[in-house]
Coordinates of N, CA and C in Angstrom, one line a residue:
M1 N 111.6 96.3 102.4 CA 110.2 96.0 102.1 C 109.3 97.1 102.7
G2 N 108.3 97.4 101.9 CA 107.4 98.4 102.4 C 106.1 98.5 101.6
A3 N 105.2 99.4 101.9 CA 104.0 99.5 101.2 C 103.8 101.0 100.9
G4 N 103.1 101.3 99.8 CA 102.8 102.7 99.5 C 104.1 103.5 99.2
T5 N 104.1 104.7 99.8 CA 105.3 105.5 99.7 C 106.6 104.8 100.2
S6 N 106.5 104.1 101.3 CA 107.6 103.4 101.9 C 108.2 102.4 100.9
G7 N 107.3 101.6 100.3 CA 107.7 100.6 99.3 C 108.4 101.3 98.1
R8 N 107.8 102.4 97.6 CA 108.4 103.1 96.5 C 109.7 103.6 96.8
L9 N 109.9 104.1 98.0 CA 111.2 104.7 98.3 C 112.3 103.6 98.4
G10 N 111.9 102.4 98.9 CA 112.9 101.3 98.9 C 113.3 100.9 97.5
V11 N 112.3 100.9 96.6 CA 112.6 100.5 95.2 C 113.5 101.6 94.6
L12 N 113.1 102.9 94.8 CA 113.9 104.0 94.3 C 115.4 104.0 94.7
D13 N 115.6 103.7 96.0 CA 117.0 103.7 96.5 C 117.8 102.6 95.9
L14 N 117.2 101.4 95.9 CA 118.0 100.2 95.5 C 118.1 100.1 94.0
S15 N 117.3 100.8 93.2 CA 117.3 100.7 91.8 C 118.7 101.2 91.2
D16 N 119.2 102.2 91.9 CA 120.4 102.9 91.4 C 121.7 102.2 91.9
I17 N 121.6 101.2 92.8 CA 122.8 100.6 93.3 C 123.6 99.8 92.3
P18 N 122.9 98.9 91.5 CA 123.7 98.1 90.6 C 124.5 98.9 89.5
P19 N 123.9 99.9 88.9 CA 124.7 100.6 87.9 C 125.7 101.5 88.5
S20 N 125.4 102.0 89.7 CA 126.4 103.0 90.3 C 127.6 102.3 90.9
F21 N 127.4 101.0 91.3 CA 128.5 100.3 92.0 C 128.8 98.9 91.4
N22 N 128.2 98.7 90.2 CA 128.5 97.5 89.4 C 128.3 96.2 90.2
V23 N 127.2 96.1 90.9 CA 127.0 94.9 91.8 C 125.8 94.1 91.2
D24 N 125.7 92.9 91.7 CA 124.6 92.0 91.2 C 123.3 92.5 91.7
P25 N 122.3 92.7 90.8 CA 121.0 93.2 91.3 C 120.3 92.3 92.3
M26 N 120.6 91.0 92.2 CA 120.0 90.1 93.1 C 120.5 90.2 94.5
R27 N 121.5 90.9 94.8 CA 122.0 91.1 96.1 C 121.2 92.2 96.9
Y28 N 120.5 93.1 96.1 CA 119.8 94.2 96.7 C 118.4 94.2 96.1
I29 N 117.4 93.7 96.8 CA 116.1 93.5 96.3 C 115.1 94.3 97.1
A30 N 114.3 95.1 96.4 CA 113.3 95.9 97.1 C 111.9 95.3 96.7
L31 N 111.1 95.1 97.7 CA 109.7 94.6 97.5 C 108.7 95.6 98.0
S32 N 107.7 95.9 97.1 CA 106.6 96.8 97.5 C 105.3 96.1 97.5
A33 N 104.5 96.2 98.5 CA 103.3 95.5 98.6 C 102.4 95.7 97.3
G34 N 102.0 94.6 96.8 CA 101.2 94.7 95.5 C 102.0 94.6 94.3
G35 N 103.3 94.5 94.4 CA 104.1 94.4 93.2 C 104.4 95.7 92.5
D36 N 105.1 95.6 91.3 CA 105.6 96.8 90.6 C 104.5 97.7 90.2
V37 N 103.3 97.1 90.0 CA 102.2 98.0 89.5 C 101.9 99.1 90.5
T38 N 102.1 98.9 91.8 CA 101.8 99.9 92.8 C 102.9 101.0 92.8
L39 N 103.9 100.9 92.0 CA 104.9 102.0 92.0 C 104.3 103.2 91.2
R40 N 103.3 102.9 90.4 CA 102.7 104.0 89.6 C 101.2 104.2 90.0
T41 N 100.6 103.1 90.4 CA 99.2 103.2 90.8 C 99.0 102.7 92.2
A42 N 98.5 103.6 93.0 CA 98.3 103.3 94.4 C 97.2 102.3 94.6
R43 N 97.5 101.3 95.5 CA 96.5 100.3 95.8 C 96.6 100.1 97.3
P44 N 96.0 101.0 98.1 CA 96.2 101.0 99.6 C 95.8 99.7 100.3
S45 N 94.9 98.9 99.8 CA 94.4 97.7 100.5 C 95.5 96.7 100.5
V46 N 96.5 96.7 99.6 CA 97.4 95.6 99.5 C 98.4 95.6 100.7
E47 N 98.4 96.7 101.5 CA 99.3 96.7 102.7 C 98.7 96.0 103.9
D48 N 97.4 95.6 103.8 CA 96.7 95.1 105.0 C 96.9 93.6 105.3
S49 N 97.8 93.0 104.5 CA 97.9 91.5 104.7 C 99.3 91.2 105.2
R50 N 99.3 90.6 106.4 CA 100.6 90.1 107.0 C 101.1 88.9 106.1
A51 N 100.1 88.1 105.7 CA 100.4 86.9 105.0 C 101.1 87.2 103.7
A52 N 100.7 88.3 103.0 CA 101.3 88.7 101.8 C 102.8 89.1 102.0
G53 N 103.1 89.9 103.1 CA 104.4 90.2 103.4 C 105.3 89.0 103.6
A54 N 104.7 88.1 104.4 CA 105.5 86.8 104.7 C 105.7 86.1 103.4
A55 N 104.7 86.0 102.5 CA 104.9 85.2 101.3 C 105.8 85.8 100.3
D56 N 105.8 87.2 100.2 CA 106.7 87.8 99.3 C 108.2 87.6 99.7
L57 N 108.4 87.8 101.0 CA 109.8 87.5 101.5 C 110.2 86.1 101.4
G58 N 109.3 85.2 101.7 CA 109.5 83.7 101.6 C 109.9 83.3 100.2
S59 N 109.3 84.0 99.2 CA 109.5 83.6 97.8 C 111.0 83.8 97.4
L60 N 111.7 84.6 98.1 CA 113.1 84.9 97.8 C 114.0 83.8 98.5
L61 N 113.5 82.9 99.2 CA 114.3 81.9 99.9 C 115.4 82.5 100.8
P62 N 115.0 83.3 101.7 CA 116.0 84.1 102.5 C 116.8 83.1 103.4
T63 N 118.0 83.5 103.8 CA 118.9 82.8 104.6 C 119.4 83.7 105.7
P64 N 120.0 83.1 106.8 CA 120.6 84.0 107.8 C 121.7 84.9 107.4
L65 N 122.2 84.8 106.1 CA 123.2 85.7 105.6 C 122.5 87.0 105.1
D66 N 121.2 87.0 105.0 CA 120.5 88.1 104.4 C 120.1 89.1 105.5
T67 N 119.7 90.3 105.1 CA 119.2 91.4 105.9 C 117.9 91.9 105.4
L68 N 117.0 92.1 106.2 CA 115.7 92.8 105.8 C 115.5 94.1 106.5
I69 N 115.2 95.1 105.7 CA 114.8 96.4 106.2 C 113.3 96.6 106.0
G70 N 112.6 96.6 107.0 CA 111.1 96.8 106.9 C 110.8 98.3 107.1
I71 N 110.2 98.9 106.1 CA 109.9 100.3 106.1 C 108.4 100.6 106.3
S72 N 108.1 101.3 107.3 CA 106.7 101.7 107.6 C 106.7 103.0 108.4
A73 N 106.2 104.0 107.8 CA 106.2 105.3 108.4 C 105.4 105.3 109.7
S74 N 104.3 104.6 109.7 CA 103.4 104.5 110.9 C 104.0 103.5 111.9
G75 N 104.7 102.5 111.4 CA 105.2 101.4 112.2 C 104.2 100.3 112.5
R76 N 103.1 100.3 111.8 CA 102.1 99.3 112.0 C 101.5 98.7 110.8
T77 N 102.2 98.8 109.6 CA 101.8 98.3 108.4 C 101.8 96.7 108.4
P78 N 100.7 96.1 108.3 CA 100.6 94.6 108.4 C 101.6 93.9 107.4
Y79 N 101.7 94.4 106.2 CA 102.5 93.8 105.2 C 104.0 93.7 105.7
V80 N 104.4 94.8 106.3 CA 105.8 94.9 106.8 C 106.0 94.0 108.1
L81 N 105.0 94.1 108.9 CA 105.0 93.3 110.2 C 105.1 91.8 109.8
G82 N 104.3 91.3 108.8 CA 104.4 89.9 108.4 C 105.8 89.6 107.9
A83 N 106.4 90.4 107.1 CA 107.7 90.2 106.6 C 108.7 90.1 107.7
L84 N 108.7 91.0 108.6 CA 109.6 91.0 109.7 C 109.5 89.8 110.6
H85 N 108.3 89.3 110.8 CA 108.1 88.1 111.6 C 108.7 86.9 110.9
T86 N 108.5 86.8 109.6 CA 109.1 85.7 108.8 C 110.6 85.8 108.7
A87 N 111.1 87.0 108.6 CA 112.6 87.2 108.6 C 113.2 86.8 109.9
R88 N 112.6 87.1 111.0 CA 113.1 86.7 112.3 C 113.1 85.1 112.4
A89 N 112.1 84.5 111.9 CA 112.0 83.1 111.9 C 113.1 82.4 111.1
H90 N 113.5 83.1 110.0 CA 114.5 82.5 109.1 C 115.9 82.9 109.6
G91 N 116.1 83.7 110.6 CA 117.4 84.0 111.2 C 118.0 85.2 110.5
L92 N 117.3 86.1 109.8 CA 117.8 87.2 109.1 C 118.2 88.3 110.1
L93 N 119.1 89.2 109.8 CA 119.3 90.4 110.5 C 118.1 91.3 110.1
T94 N 117.4 91.9 111.1 CA 116.2 92.6 110.8 C 116.3 94.1 111.3
V95 N 115.9 95.0 110.4 CA 115.9 96.4 110.8 C 114.5 97.0 110.5
G96 N 114.0 97.7 111.4 CA 112.7 98.4 111.2 C 113.0 99.9 111.0
L97 N 112.4 100.5 110.0 CA 112.6 101.9 109.7 C 111.2 102.6 109.8
V98 N 111.0 103.3 110.9 CA 109.7 103.9 111.1 C 109.8 105.4 111.5
C99 N 108.7 106.1 111.5 CA 108.8 107.6 111.8 C 107.8 107.9 113.0
S100 N 107.7 107.0 113.9 CA 106.8 107.2 115.0 C 107.3 106.4 116.2
R101 N 106.9 106.7 117.4 CA 107.2 106.0 118.7 C 106.0 106.0 119.6
P102 N 105.7 104.9 120.3 CA 106.2 103.6 120.1 C 105.4 103.0 118.9
T103 N 105.9 101.9 118.3 CA 105.2 101.3 117.2 C 105.1 99.8 117.3
E104 N 104.3 99.1 116.6 CA 104.2 97.7 116.6 C 105.5 97.1 116.0
V105 N 106.2 97.8 115.1 CA 107.4 97.3 114.6 C 108.4 97.0 115.7
S106 N 108.5 98.0 116.7 CA 109.4 97.8 117.8 C 108.8 96.9 118.9
L107 N 107.5 97.0 119.1 CA 106.9 96.3 120.3 C 106.8 94.8 120.0
E108 N 106.7 94.4 118.7 CA 106.6 92.9 118.4 C 107.9 92.2 118.6
G109 N 109.0 92.9 118.7 CA 110.3 92.2 119.0 C 110.9 91.5 117.9
N110 N 110.5 91.8 116.6 CA 111.1 91.1 115.5 C 112.2 91.8 114.8
C111 N 112.7 92.9 115.4 CA 113.8 93.7 114.8 C 115.0 93.7 115.7
D112 N 116.1 93.5 115.1 CA 117.4 93.6 115.8 C 117.7 95.1 116.0
Y113 N 117.3 95.9 115.1 CA 117.5 97.4 115.2 C 116.3 98.1 114.7
V114 N 115.9 99.2 115.4 CA 114.8 100.0 115.0 C 115.3 101.4 114.8
L115 N 115.1 102.0 113.6 CA 115.5 103.4 113.3 C 114.2 104.1 113.3
D116 N 114.0 105.1 114.3 CA 112.7 105.7 114.4 C 112.8 107.2 114.6
P117 N 113.2 107.9 113.5 CA 113.3 109.4 113.6 C 111.9 110.0 113.8
L118 N 111.8 111.0 114.7 CA 110.6 111.6 115.0 C 110.5 112.9 114.1
V119 N 109.7 112.9 113.1 CA 109.6 114.0 112.2 C 108.5 115.0 112.5
G120 N 107.7 114.7 113.5 CA 106.6 115.6 113.9 C 105.4 115.5 113.0
P121 N 104.3 116.2 113.3 CA 103.1 116.2 112.6 C 103.3 116.6 111.1
E122 N 102.6 115.9 110.2 CA 102.7 116.3 108.8 C 101.9 117.6 108.5
V123 N 102.2 118.3 107.5 CA 101.4 119.5 107.1 C 100.0 119.1 106.9
I124 N 99.8 118.0 106.2 CA 98.5 117.4 106.0 C 98.4 116.1 106.9
S125 N 97.7 116.1 107.9 CA 97.7 115.0 108.9 C 97.5 113.7 108.2
G126 N 98.5 112.8 108.5 CA 98.4 111.4 108.0 C 99.1 111.2 106.7
S127 N 99.5 112.3 106.0 CA 100.1 112.2 104.7 C 101.6 111.9 104.9
S128 N 102.0 110.7 105.1 CA 103.3 110.3 105.4 C 104.3 110.3 104.2
R129 N 103.8 110.7 103.1 CA 104.6 110.9 101.9 C 105.4 112.2 102.0
L130 N 105.1 113.0 103.0 CA 105.7 114.3 103.2 C 107.0 114.2 104.0
K131 N 106.9 114.7 105.3 CA 108.1 114.7 106.1 C 108.7 113.3 106.4
A132 N 107.8 112.4 106.7 CA 108.2 111.0 106.9 C 108.8 110.4 105.7
G133 N 108.3 110.7 104.5 CA 108.9 110.2 103.3 C 110.2 110.7 103.0
T134 N 110.4 112.0 103.3 CA 111.7 112.7 103.1 C 112.7 112.1 104.0
A135 N 112.4 111.9 105.3 CA 113.3 111.3 106.3 C 113.7 109.9 105.9
T136 N 112.7 109.2 105.5 CA 112.9 107.8 105.1 C 113.9 107.7 103.9
K137 N 113.7 108.5 102.9 CA 114.6 108.5 101.8 C 116.0 108.8 102.2
M138 N 116.2 109.8 103.1 CA 117.5 110.2 103.5 C 118.2 109.1 104.3
I139 N 117.5 108.4 105.1 CA 118.0 107.3 105.9 C 118.4 106.1 105.0
L140 N 117.5 105.8 104.0 CA 117.8 104.7 103.1 C 119.1 105.1 102.3
N141 N 119.2 106.3 101.9 CA 120.4 106.7 101.2 C 121.7 106.5 102.0
M142 N 121.6 106.9 103.3 CA 122.7 106.7 104.2 C 123.1 105.2 104.3
I143 N 122.1 104.4 104.5 CA 122.4 103.0 104.7 C 123.0 102.4 103.5
S144 N 122.4 102.6 102.3 CA 122.9 102.0 101.1 C 124.3 102.5 100.7
T145 N 124.5 103.8 100.9 CA 125.8 104.4 100.6 C 126.9 103.9 101.6
A146 N 126.5 103.8 102.9 CA 127.5 103.3 103.9 C 127.9 101.8 103.6
V147 N 126.9 101.0 103.1 CA 127.2 99.6 102.8 C 128.2 99.6 101.6
Q148 N 128.0 100.4 100.6 CA 129.0 100.4 99.4 C 130.4 100.9 99.8
I149 N 130.4 101.9 100.7 CA 131.7 102.3 101.2 C 132.4 101.2 102.0
K150 N 131.7 100.5 102.9 CA 132.3 99.4 103.6 C 132.8 98.3 102.7
L151 N 132.1 98.1 101.6 CA 132.4 97.0 100.7 C 133.6 97.4 99.8
G152 N 134.1 98.6 99.9 CA 135.2 99.1 99.1 C 134.9 99.5 97.7
N153 N 133.6 99.8 97.5 CA 133.1 100.2 96.2 C 133.3 101.7 95.9
T154 N 133.9 102.4 96.8 CA 134.2 103.8 96.6 C 135.7 104.1 96.9
Y155 N 136.1 105.2 96.4 CA 137.5 105.7 96.8 C 137.3 107.2 97.0
G156 N 137.4 107.6 98.3 CA 137.0 108.9 98.7 C 135.6 109.1 98.4
N157 N 135.2 110.1 97.6 CA 133.8 110.3 97.2 C 133.6 109.9 95.8
L158 N 134.4 109.0 95.3 CA 134.3 108.5 93.9 C 133.7 107.1 93.8
M159 N 132.7 106.9 92.9 CA 132.2 105.5 92.8 C 133.0 104.7 91.8
V160 N 134.1 104.2 92.3 CA 135.1 103.5 91.5 C 134.6 102.2 90.9
D161 N 133.5 101.7 91.3 CA 132.9 100.5 90.7 C 131.7 100.8 89.8
V162 N 131.6 102.1 89.4 CA 130.5 102.5 88.5 C 130.6 101.6 87.2
H163 N 129.4 101.3 86.7 CA 129.4 100.5 85.4 C 129.2 101.4 84.3
P164 N 130.2 101.5 83.4 CA 130.1 102.5 82.3 C 129.1 102.0 81.2
S165 N 127.9 102.1 81.5 CA 126.8 101.5 80.6 C 126.2 102.6 79.7
N166 N 126.5 103.8 79.9 CA 125.9 104.9 79.0 C 126.9 106.0 78.9
I167 N 126.6 107.0 78.1 CA 127.5 108.2 77.9 C 127.9 108.8 79.2
K168 N 126.9 109.1 80.1 CA 127.2 109.7 81.4 C 128.2 108.9 82.2
F169 N 127.9 107.6 82.4 CA 128.8 106.8 83.2 C 130.1 106.5 82.6
T170 N 130.2 106.5 81.2 CA 131.5 106.3 80.6 C 132.4 107.5 80.8
S171 N 131.8 108.7 80.7 CA 132.5 109.9 80.9 C 133.0 110.0 82.4
R172 N 132.1 109.6 83.3 CA 132.4 109.6 84.7 C 133.6 108.6 85.0
A173 N 133.6 107.5 84.3 CA 134.6 106.5 84.5 C 136.0 107.0 84.1
R174 N 136.0 107.7 82.9 CA 137.3 108.3 82.5 C 137.7 109.3 83.5
G175 N 136.8 110.2 84.0 CA 137.2 111.2 84.9 C 137.7 110.6 86.2
I176 N 137.2 109.5 86.6 CA 137.6 108.8 87.9 C 139.1 108.3 87.7
I177 N 139.3 107.7 86.5 CA 140.6 107.1 86.3 C 141.7 108.3 86.2
R178 N 141.3 109.4 85.5 CA 142.2 110.5 85.4 C 142.4 111.1 86.8
G179 N 141.4 111.2 87.6 CA 141.5 111.8 88.9 C 142.4 111.0 89.9
I180 N 142.3 109.7 89.8 CA 143.1 108.9 90.7 C 144.4 108.5 90.2
A181 N 144.5 108.1 88.9 CA 145.7 107.5 88.4 C 146.7 108.5 87.8
N182 N 146.5 109.8 88.1 CA 147.5 110.8 87.6 C 148.8 110.6 88.4
P183 N 150.0 110.9 87.8 CA 150.2 111.5 86.5 C 150.1 110.5 85.3
A184 N 150.1 109.2 85.7 CA 150.2 108.1 84.6 C 149.0 108.3 83.6
A185 N 147.9 108.8 84.0 CA 146.7 108.8 83.1 C 146.7 110.0 82.2
E186 N 147.6 111.0 82.4 CA 147.6 112.2 81.6 C 147.8 112.0 80.1
T187 N 148.5 110.9 79.8 CA 148.9 110.7 78.4 C 147.8 109.9 77.6
Y188 N 146.8 109.4 78.4 CA 145.7 108.6 77.7 C 144.6 109.5 77.1
S189 N 144.3 109.1 75.9 CA 143.1 109.8 75.3 C 141.8 109.1 75.8
D190 N 140.7 109.7 75.4 CA 139.4 109.0 75.8 C 139.3 107.6 75.2
D191 N 139.7 107.5 74.0 CA 139.6 106.2 73.3 C 140.5 105.2 74.0
E192 N 141.7 105.6 74.4 CA 142.6 104.7 75.0 C 142.1 104.3 76.4
L193 N 141.5 105.2 77.1 CA 140.9 104.8 78.4 C 139.8 103.9 78.2
D194 N 139.0 104.1 77.2 CA 137.8 103.2 76.9 C 138.4 101.8 76.6
G195 N 139.5 101.8 75.9 CA 140.1 100.5 75.6 C 140.6 99.8 76.9
V196 N 141.2 100.5 77.8 CA 141.6 99.9 79.0 C 140.4 99.3 79.8
I197 N 139.4 100.1 79.9 CA 138.2 99.7 80.6 C 137.6 98.4 80.0
A198 N 137.6 98.4 78.6 CA 137.1 97.2 77.9 C 138.0 96.0 78.3
R199 N 139.3 96.2 78.3 CA 140.2 95.0 78.6 C 140.0 94.6 80.0
C200 N 139.5 95.5 80.9 CA 139.3 95.1 82.3 C 137.9 94.6 82.5
G201 N 137.2 94.3 81.4 CA 135.8 93.8 81.6 C 134.8 94.8 82.1
G202 N 135.1 96.1 81.9 CA 134.1 97.1 82.4 C 134.4 97.5 83.8
S203 N 135.4 97.0 84.4 CA 135.8 97.4 85.8 C 136.6 98.6 85.9
V204 N 136.0 99.7 86.3 CA 136.7 101.0 86.4 C 137.8 100.9 87.5
K205 N 137.5 100.2 88.6 CA 138.5 100.0 89.7 C 139.8 99.3 89.1
L206 N 139.6 98.3 88.4 CA 140.7 97.5 87.8 C 141.4 98.4 86.8
A207 N 140.7 99.2 86.0 CA 141.3 100.1 85.1 C 142.2 101.1 85.8
V208 N 141.8 101.6 86.9 CA 142.6 102.5 87.7 C 143.9 101.9 88.0
V209 N 143.9 100.7 88.5 CA 145.1 100.0 88.9 C 146.0 99.8 87.7
V210 N 145.4 99.3 86.6 CA 146.2 99.1 85.4 C 147.0 100.3 84.9
V211 N 146.2 101.5 84.9 CA 146.8 102.7 84.4 C 147.8 103.2 85.4
A212 N 147.5 103.2 86.7 CA 148.4 103.8 87.7 C 149.7 103.0 87.9
S213 N 149.6 101.6 87.7 CA 150.7 100.8 88.0 C 151.5 100.4 86.8
G214 N 150.8 100.3 85.6 CA 151.5 99.7 84.5 C 151.7 98.2 84.5
W215 N 151.0 97.6 85.5 CA 151.2 96.1 85.7 C 150.5 95.2 84.6
G216 N 149.6 95.8 83.9 CA 148.8 94.9 83.1 C 147.6 94.3 83.8
V217 N 146.6 93.8 83.1 CA 145.4 93.3 83.7 C 145.6 92.1 84.7
P218 N 146.3 91.0 84.3 CA 146.4 89.9 85.2 C 147.0 90.2 86.5
L219 N 148.1 91.0 86.5 CA 148.8 91.3 87.8 C 147.9 92.3 88.6
S220 N 147.2 93.2 87.9 CA 146.3 94.1 88.6 C 145.2 93.4 89.3
V221 N 144.6 92.4 88.6 CA 143.6 91.5 89.2 C 144.1 90.8 90.4
D222 N 145.3 90.3 90.3 CA 145.9 89.6 91.5 C 146.1 90.6 92.7
A223 N 146.5 91.8 92.3 CA 146.8 92.8 93.4 C 145.5 93.1 94.1
L224 N 144.4 93.3 93.4 CA 143.1 93.6 94.0 C 142.6 92.4 94.8
E225 N 142.8 91.2 94.3 CA 142.3 90.1 95.1 C 143.1 89.9 96.4
R226 N 144.4 90.2 96.3 CA 145.2 90.1 97.6 C 144.8 91.1 98.6
R227 N 144.3 92.3 98.1 CA 143.8 93.3 99.0 C 142.3 93.4 99.2
A228 N 141.7 92.2 98.9 CA 140.2 92.1 99.1 C 139.4 93.2 98.4
G229 N 139.9 93.6 97.2 CA 139.2 94.6 96.5 C 139.4 96.0 96.9
S230 N 140.3 96.3 97.8 CA 140.5 97.7 98.3 C 141.4 98.4 97.4
L231 N 140.9 99.4 96.7 CA 141.7 100.2 95.7 C 142.7 101.0 96.5
R232 N 142.3 101.5 97.6 CA 143.3 102.3 98.4 C 144.5 101.5 98.8
S233 N 144.3 100.3 99.2 CA 145.4 99.5 99.6 C 146.3 99.1 98.4
V234 N 145.7 98.9 97.3 CA 146.5 98.5 96.1 C 147.3 99.8 95.7
L235 N 146.7 100.9 95.7 CA 147.4 102.1 95.3 C 148.6 102.4 96.2
E236 N 148.4 102.1 97.5 CA 149.6 102.3 98.4 C 150.7 101.3 98.0
D237 N 150.4 100.1 97.6 CA 151.4 99.2 97.1 C 152.1 99.8 95.8
V238 N 151.3 100.4 95.0 CA 151.8 101.0 93.7 C 152.8 102.1 94.1
R239 N 152.4 102.9 95.0 CA 153.3 104.1 95.4 C 154.6 103.5 96.1
Y240 N 154.5 102.5 96.9 CA 155.6 101.9 97.6 C 156.6 101.4 96.5
E241 N 156.0 100.6 95.5 CA 156.9 100.1 94.5 C 157.6 101.2 93.7
T242 N 156.9 102.2 93.5 CA 157.5 103.4 92.7 C 158.6 104.0 93.5
V243 N 158.4 104.2 94.8 CA 159.5 104.8 95.6 C 160.7 103.9 95.7
V244 N 160.5 102.6 95.8 CA 161.6 101.6 95.8 C 162.4 101.7 94.5
R245 N 161.6 101.7 93.4 CA 162.3 101.8 92.1 C 163.2 103.0 92.0
V246 N 162.7 104.1 92.5 CA 163.4 105.4 92.4 C 164.7 105.3 93.2
F247 N 164.6 104.7 94.4 CA 165.8 104.8 95.3 C 166.7 103.6 95.1
V248 N 166.3 102.6 94.4 CA 167.2 101.4 94.2 C 168.2 101.7 93.1

C-alpha cells in the first residue's frame, strides 16, 4: 500500500505477477491512496487520511496469514501509517519500505521489518519519484521475485509457471519446455507443444514434466503434488528413473 509514486510502484510491481507466474491475482493486491484513478491523475490530498488507509485495508478482510508492505518514501504518509496500524491490530506480518531515517513508520512500532535505504538528497528537493522511486521499485522487484522463487514458481532463471496467454508468453512457454526437457522435447513441433500445454490446463511446469518423463498428465500431476510443486525435485526423480531403466 502506498500513495502517489509509492502507490503506483506497488501496483506496477504486482500487476505483472499473475501472468508471469500463473498465480491468483487475489493473493497479491496493491492499493494506492485514492483508488485506480490516481494511477494516471495525481491527487496529493488523498494521502493525508489515516482513516482511509485503515478502511482500504480493512475492506480486504485481512487475516494473520496475510502480509502488508507499507510504502512511503518519506516514512510519514498518513494513509500508509493508518494501514500499518490496522494491519498490526489484525495480526498481519508488516513491512515498512521507506527511504529516510528515522521515520514515523519505524518509530510508531507497527512494523515487524523496516527497509530503509538511504538514497540521499533528490536532484529536485522533495521529488521522491526520482532516486527514492527508483530504489523503491528495485526493492519491490527483489521482494516479489524472491517470493516466487521460494514458492517454486521458477526453475533457475526461468518462469516455469508463466501463463501462455498471448503470443509472447506462448513462445516463451515453448522455449522453457525445450530448454528444460531436452532431449525429449527435441522431436516436438510448436503445435505439439501447444497441445501438451493445453492438456496440462495451461501449466507450463506440468508440461515440462509430461514431456521430460513421458508419464502422461495424471502421473505428472501426482509427481508434482508429492514434491510440493518443486519442478527441480520432480526432474531429479525423472533422471533417477531413467538411470535405473538403463542399468536394469
